[in-house]
mmCIF file of C-alpha atoms and ligand atoms in Angstrom:
data_model
loop_
_atom_site.group_PDB
_atom_site.id
_atom_site.type_symbol
_atom_site.label_atom_id
_atom_site.label_comp_id
_atom_site.label_asym_id
_atom_site.label_seq_id
_atom_site.Cartn_x
_atom_site.Cartn_y
_atom_site.Cartn_z
ATOM 1 C CA UNK A 45 -62.268 111.166 -105.376
ATOM 2 C CA UNK A 46 -63.940 114.300 -104.134
ATOM 3 C CA UNK A 47 -67.066 115.381 -102.325
ATOM 4 C CA UNK A 48 -68.906 115.783 -105.616
ATOM 5 C CA UNK A 49 -67.779 112.402 -106.832
ATOM 6 C CA UNK A 50 -68.995 110.705 -103.661
ATOM 7 C CA UNK A 51 -72.334 112.529 -103.748
ATOM 8 C CA UNK A 52 -72.795 111.371 -107.342
ATOM 9 C CA UNK A 53 -72.078 107.768 -106.398
ATOM 10 C CA UNK A 54 -74.511 108.019 -103.475
ATOM 11 C CA UNK A 55 -77.238 109.369 -105.761
ATOM 12 C CA UNK A 56 -76.628 106.656 -108.343
ATOM 13 C CA UNK A 57 -76.655 103.893 -105.722
ATOM 14 C CA UNK A 58 -79.860 105.228 -104.165
ATOM 15 C CA UNK A 59 -81.534 105.263 -107.549
ATOM 16 C CA UNK A 60 -80.345 101.752 -108.312
ATOM 17 C CA UNK A 61 -81.664 100.305 -105.048
ATOM 18 C CA UNK A 62 -84.799 102.372 -104.578
ATOM 19 C CA UNK A 63 -83.491 104.429 -101.670
ATOM 20 C CA UNK A 64 -84.336 108.078 -101.103
ATOM 21 C CA UNK A 65 -81.100 110.144 -101.077
ATOM 22 C CA UNK A 66 -82.589 112.201 -98.253
ATOM 23 C CA UNK A 67 -82.472 109.061 -96.090
ATOM 24 C CA UNK A 68 -78.712 108.593 -96.491
ATOM 25 C CA UNK A 69 -76.506 111.028 -94.596
ATOM 26 C CA UNK A 70 -72.891 111.385 -95.641
ATOM 27 C CA UNK A 71 -70.578 111.769 -92.659
ATOM 28 C CA UNK A 72 -67.309 113.192 -93.985
ATOM 29 C CA UNK A 73 -64.697 111.619 -91.716
ATOM 30 C CA UNK A 74 -62.150 114.357 -91.132
ATOM 31 C CA UNK A 75 -59.909 112.631 -88.557
ATOM 32 C CA UNK A 76 -56.188 113.226 -89.069
ATOM 33 C CA UNK A 77 -56.841 115.410 -92.124
ATOM 34 C CA UNK A 78 -55.146 118.822 -92.264
ATOM 35 C CA UNK A 79 -57.461 121.721 -91.484
ATOM 36 C CA UNK A 80 -56.964 123.114 -94.988
ATOM 37 C CA UNK A 81 -58.595 120.033 -96.504
ATOM 38 C CA UNK A 82 -61.486 120.229 -94.037
ATOM 39 C CA UNK A 83 -61.919 123.929 -94.753
ATOM 40 C CA UNK A 84 -62.060 123.118 -98.436
ATOM 41 C CA UNK A 85 -64.905 120.625 -97.967
ATOM 42 C CA UNK A 86 -66.699 123.070 -95.655
ATOM 43 C CA UNK A 87 -66.381 125.697 -98.378
ATOM 44 C CA UNK A 88 -68.077 123.292 -100.791
ATOM 45 C CA UNK A 89 -71.086 123.364 -98.476
ATOM 46 C CA UNK A 90 -70.801 120.039 -96.685
ATOM 47 C CA UNK A 91 -71.986 120.279 -93.076
ATOM 48 C CA UNK A 92 -71.769 116.804 -91.500
ATOM 49 C CA UNK A 93 -68.416 115.510 -90.239
ATOM 50 C CA UNK A 94 -67.071 112.583 -88.234
ATOM 51 C CA UNK A 95 -64.171 112.418 -85.800
ATOM 52 C CA UNK A 96 -62.876 109.400 -83.942
ATOM 53 C CA UNK A 97 -61.058 111.098 -81.053
ATOM 54 C CA UNK A 98 -62.482 113.587 -78.565
ATOM 55 C CA UNK A 99 -59.136 115.328 -78.101
ATOM 56 C CA UNK A 100 -58.560 115.864 -81.798
ATOM 57 C CA UNK A 101 -62.088 117.192 -82.286
ATOM 58 C CA UNK A 102 -61.692 119.629 -79.380
ATOM 59 C CA UNK A 103 -58.729 121.191 -81.142
ATOM 60 C CA UNK A 104 -60.462 121.512 -84.480
ATOM 61 C CA UNK A 105 -64.233 121.974 -84.352
ATOM 62 C CA UNK A 106 -64.928 124.872 -81.979
ATOM 63 C CA UNK A 107 -63.200 127.252 -84.438
ATOM 64 C CA UNK A 108 -64.929 125.783 -87.501
ATOM 65 C CA UNK A 109 -68.241 125.990 -85.643
ATOM 66 C CA UNK A 110 -67.690 129.703 -85.049
ATOM 67 C CA UNK A 111 -67.428 130.125 -88.783
ATOM 68 C CA UNK A 112 -70.101 127.610 -89.827
ATOM 69 C CA UNK A 113 -72.890 127.645 -87.250
ATOM 70 C CA UNK A 114 -74.883 124.869 -88.928
ATOM 71 C CA UNK A 115 -72.098 122.303 -88.893
ATOM 72 C CA UNK A 116 -72.764 118.891 -87.305
ATOM 73 C CA UNK A 117 -70.012 116.684 -85.901
ATOM 74 C CA UNK A 118 -70.442 113.038 -84.925
ATOM 75 C CA UNK A 119 -68.119 110.976 -82.737
ATOM 76 C CA UNK A 120 -67.472 107.670 -84.510
ATOM 77 C CA UNK A 121 -64.577 106.374 -82.389
ATOM 78 C CA UNK A 122 -64.340 104.851 -78.909
ATOM 79 C CA UNK A 123 -65.358 106.976 -75.921
ATOM 80 C CA UNK A 124 -63.822 106.726 -72.453
ATOM 81 C CA UNK A 125 -66.199 107.555 -69.619
ATOM 82 C CA UNK A 126 -63.859 110.280 -68.332
ATOM 83 C CA UNK A 127 -64.295 112.098 -71.665
ATOM 84 C CA UNK A 128 -68.061 111.634 -71.806
ATOM 85 C CA UNK A 129 -68.917 115.116 -70.585
ATOM 86 C CA UNK A 130 -66.623 116.737 -73.136
ATOM 87 C CA UNK A 131 -68.048 114.521 -75.851
ATOM 88 C CA UNK A 132 -71.614 115.451 -74.972
ATOM 89 C CA UNK A 133 -70.759 119.126 -75.239
ATOM 90 C CA UNK A 134 -68.907 118.774 -78.501
ATOM 91 C CA UNK A 135 -70.812 116.264 -80.627
ATOM 92 C CA UNK A 136 -74.273 116.127 -82.160
ATOM 93 C CA UNK A 137 -74.238 112.326 -82.162
ATOM 94 C CA UNK A 138 -72.178 109.526 -80.646
ATOM 95 C CA UNK A 139 -71.897 106.299 -82.661
ATOM 96 C CA UNK A 140 -69.857 104.269 -80.194
ATOM 97 C CA UNK A 141 -72.042 103.507 -77.173
ATOM 98 C CA UNK A 142 -70.942 99.998 -76.320
ATOM 99 C CA UNK A 143 -71.006 99.207 -72.605
ATOM 100 C CA UNK A 144 -73.209 99.613 -69.533
ATOM 101 C CA UNK A 145 -70.760 101.846 -67.680
ATOM 102 C CA UNK A 146 -70.666 104.344 -70.535
ATOM 103 C CA UNK A 147 -74.459 104.237 -70.915
ATOM 104 C CA UNK A 148 -74.809 104.946 -67.203
ATOM 105 C CA UNK A 149 -72.433 107.901 -67.361
ATOM 106 C CA UNK A 150 -74.160 109.364 -70.434
ATOM 107 C CA UNK A 151 -77.549 108.983 -68.732
ATOM 108 C CA UNK A 152 -76.369 110.757 -65.600
ATOM 109 C CA UNK A 153 -74.849 113.619 -67.629
ATOM 110 C CA UNK A 154 -77.954 113.863 -69.826
ATOM 111 C CA UNK A 155 -80.093 114.340 -66.714
ATOM 112 C CA UNK A 156 -77.705 116.941 -65.384
ATOM 113 C CA UNK A 157 -77.354 118.905 -68.628
ATOM 114 C CA UNK A 158 -80.913 118.394 -69.814
ATOM 115 C CA UNK A 159 -79.800 117.332 -73.288
ATOM 116 C CA UNK A 160 -78.104 114.414 -75.004
ATOM 117 C CA UNK A 161 -76.641 113.868 -78.467
ATOM 118 C CA UNK A 162 -78.267 111.222 -80.651
ATOM 119 C CA UNK A 163 -76.814 107.847 -79.745
ATOM 120 C CA UNK A 164 -75.907 104.780 -81.763
ATOM 121 C CA UNK A 165 -75.025 101.464 -80.181
ATOM 122 C CA UNK A 166 -71.898 99.952 -81.693
ATOM 123 C CA UNK A 167 -72.198 96.240 -82.435
ATOM 124 C CA UNK A 168 -69.112 94.072 -82.888
ATOM 125 C CA UNK A 169 -70.707 92.067 -85.694
ATOM 126 C CA UNK A 170 -67.502 90.170 -86.432
ATOM 127 C CA UNK A 171 -67.055 89.270 -82.741
ATOM 128 C CA UNK A 172 -63.442 90.414 -82.966
ATOM 129 C CA UNK A 173 -61.726 90.438 -79.556
ATOM 130 C CA UNK A 174 -59.761 93.637 -80.233
ATOM 131 C CA UNK A 175 -62.760 95.580 -81.517
ATOM 132 C CA UNK A 176 -65.228 97.722 -79.572
ATOM 133 C CA UNK A 177 -68.941 97.074 -79.610
ATOM 134 C CA UNK A 178 -71.449 94.812 -77.923
ATOM 135 C CA UNK A 179 -71.677 91.262 -79.195
ATOM 136 C CA UNK A 180 -74.645 90.592 -81.490
ATOM 137 C CA UNK A 181 -76.110 88.254 -78.864
ATOM 138 C CA UNK A 182 -75.971 91.008 -76.228
ATOM 139 C CA UNK A 183 -77.324 93.795 -78.436
ATOM 140 C CA UNK A 184 -81.053 93.461 -77.655
ATOM 141 C CA UNK A 185 -80.466 93.522 -73.894
ATOM 142 C CA UNK A 186 -78.068 96.449 -74.148
ATOM 143 C CA UNK A 187 -80.458 98.509 -76.285
ATOM 144 C CA UNK A 188 -83.217 97.820 -73.748
ATOM 145 C CA UNK A 189 -80.926 98.851 -70.917
ATOM 146 C CA UNK A 190 -79.996 102.120 -72.647
ATOM 147 C CA UNK A 191 -83.645 102.875 -73.351
ATOM 148 C CA UNK A 192 -84.540 102.184 -69.740
ATOM 149 C CA UNK A 193 -82.049 104.928 -68.867
ATOM 150 C CA UNK A 194 -84.009 107.292 -71.158
ATOM 151 C CA UNK A 195 -81.077 107.567 -73.544
ATOM 152 C CA UNK A 196 -81.981 108.683 -77.092
ATOM 153 C CA UNK A 197 -80.865 105.547 -78.947
ATOM 154 C CA UNK A 198 -81.405 106.226 -82.649
ATOM 155 C CA UNK A 199 -79.658 103.306 -84.255
ATOM 156 C CA UNK A 200 -76.770 100.877 -84.507
ATOM 157 C CA UNK A 201 -73.248 101.162 -85.866
ATOM 158 C CA UNK A 202 -70.720 98.562 -87.030
ATOM 159 C CA UNK A 203 -67.230 98.290 -88.501
ATOM 160 C CA UNK A 204 -66.939 94.951 -90.320
ATOM 161 C CA UNK A 205 -63.716 92.899 -90.111
ATOM 162 C CA UNK A 206 -61.300 94.028 -92.826
ATOM 163 C CA UNK A 207 -60.968 90.602 -94.391
ATOM 164 C CA UNK A 208 -64.634 89.652 -94.595
ATOM 165 C CA UNK A 209 -67.508 90.376 -96.942
ATOM 166 C CA UNK A 210 -69.048 93.541 -95.449
ATOM 167 C CA UNK A 211 -72.523 92.739 -96.802
ATOM 168 C CA UNK A 212 -72.950 89.922 -94.265
ATOM 169 C CA UNK A 213 -72.194 92.316 -91.423
ATOM 170 C CA UNK A 214 -74.423 95.072 -92.768
ATOM 171 C CA UNK A 215 -77.284 92.603 -93.123
ATOM 172 C CA UNK A 216 -76.788 91.363 -89.557
ATOM 173 C CA UNK A 217 -76.746 94.928 -88.203
ATOM 174 C CA UNK A 218 -79.943 95.700 -90.072
ATOM 175 C CA UNK A 219 -81.650 92.606 -88.692
ATOM 176 C CA UNK A 220 -80.738 93.570 -85.109
ATOM 177 C CA UNK A 221 -81.945 97.149 -85.710
ATOM 178 C CA UNK A 222 -85.242 95.984 -87.169
ATOM 179 C CA UNK A 223 -86.110 93.690 -84.314
ATOM 180 C CA UNK A 224 -85.352 96.504 -81.863
ATOM 181 C CA UNK A 225 -87.352 99.111 -83.758
ATOM 182 C CA UNK A 226 -84.297 101.251 -84.517
ATOM 183 C CA UNK A 227 -84.314 103.350 -87.692
ATOM 184 C CA UNK A 228 -80.652 104.401 -87.782
ATOM 185 C CA UNK A 229 -77.941 102.316 -89.418
ATOM 186 C CA UNK A 230 -74.407 103.755 -89.321
ATOM 187 C CA UNK A 231 -72.435 101.552 -91.686
ATOM 188 C CA UNK A 232 -70.243 101.764 -94.763
ATOM 189 C CA UNK A 233 -66.892 103.485 -95.326
ATOM 190 C CA UNK A 234 -64.880 104.547 -98.402
ATOM 191 C CA UNK A 235 -64.483 101.016 -99.696
ATOM 192 C CA UNK A 236 -67.999 99.692 -99.128
ATOM 193 C CA UNK A 237 -70.526 102.513 -98.730
ATOM 194 C CA UNK A 238 -72.476 101.508 -101.827
ATOM 195 C CA UNK A 239 -73.065 98.035 -100.400
ATOM 196 C CA UNK A 240 -74.098 99.662 -97.122
ATOM 197 C CA UNK A 241 -76.630 101.887 -98.906
ATOM 198 C CA UNK A 242 -78.027 98.849 -100.680
ATOM 199 C CA UNK A 243 -78.507 97.180 -97.292
ATOM 200 C CA UNK A 244 -80.205 100.148 -95.656
ATOM 201 C CA UNK A 245 -77.510 102.471 -94.278
ATOM 202 C CA UNK A 246 -78.853 105.818 -93.035
ATOM 203 C CA UNK A 247 -75.394 107.165 -92.114
ATOM 204 C CA UNK A 248 -72.306 106.345 -94.159
ATOM 205 C CA UNK A 249 -68.879 107.311 -92.800
ATOM 206 C CA UNK A 250 -66.539 108.220 -95.655
ATOM 207 C CA UNK A 251 -63.069 109.639 -95.046
ATOM 208 C CA UNK A 252 -60.234 108.980 -97.468
ATOM 209 C CA UNK A 253 -62.454 108.894 -100.566
ATOM 210 C CA UNK A 254 -63.411 112.515 -99.882
ATOM 211 C CA UNK A 255 -60.270 114.005 -98.343
ATOM 212 C CA UNK A 256 -57.535 111.768 -99.715
ATOM 213 C CA UNK A 257 -55.351 109.342 -97.793
ATOM 214 C CA UNK A 258 -54.651 110.098 -94.150
ATOM 215 C CA UNK A 259 -51.009 110.910 -93.366
ATOM 216 C CA UNK A 260 -50.201 109.516 -89.912
ATOM 217 C CA UNK A 261 -46.500 110.384 -90.086
HETATM 218 C C1 PLP B 476 -61.680 106.348 -90.129
HETATM 219 C C2 PLP B 476 -63.059 105.800 -90.013
HETATM 220 C C3 PLP B 476 -63.945 105.786 -91.114
HETATM 221 C C4 PLP B 476 -63.573 106.284 -92.499
HETATM 222 O O1 PLP B 476 -62.676 105.420 -93.123
HETATM 223 P P1 PLP B 476 -62.304 105.606 -94.686
HETATM 224 O O2 PLP B 476 -61.854 104.263 -95.084
HETATM 225 O O3 PLP B 476 -61.263 106.650 -94.758
HETATM 226 O O4 PLP B 476 -63.551 106.005 -95.385
HETATM 227 C C5 PLP B 476 -65.212 105.294 -90.916
HETATM 228 N N1 PLP B 476 -65.623 104.840 -89.720
HETATM 229 C C6 PLP B 476 -64.803 104.838 -88.636
HETATM 230 C C7 PLP B 476 -65.320 104.327 -87.340
HETATM 231 C C8 PLP B 476 -63.506 105.321 -88.748
HETATM 232 O O5 PLP B 476 -62.710 105.307 -87.668
#
């Protein structure tokens, strides 16, 4: 696949399900990818990227930002509170807000700095013990808590269990977002972004289908 190929599939899916393409943002997930591949996608004009580690993003994006001032980078992986300040400086949005301690730290830093990236609350829709995110039953209370801290909560994010039908999880995330008056839905990856668009995704996170397989060796 390629950036063009993915954009074509997004357009086709939007048309099929009555979505406006302007309402679906493609986050090109550049984690682990060699800089040459990222530079290639930047050269094609794409300006929205996703990283899952603060440290990796620190080593990569400041230089690209010097070259491409209008680039946006979102954090889509877990955030430790001791990296919160760095994350707030580096990212335009954080998709992994998932616990009161982190919300408290982000709120304190937002007051101090006078700015805050857009935030998404991660929901562990599959209730998997090893996975980050608030439980679906705790989501309403956590969103309320984050809002009470004046945090700019824009939406919800989920990563469905690998062995389950993603549509069920996307539908659950959408239901929780709707009852909390949240417009943003960060859901869908290389293997299921079309289903996510059908079910209302506003932010799809696509890595390997754009850049090729990640080489962890
Ligand atoms: C790596 C990652 C993706 C992209 O996965 P692909 O299968 O390569 O599209 C999406 N979301 C999160 C949270 C990720 O960590």
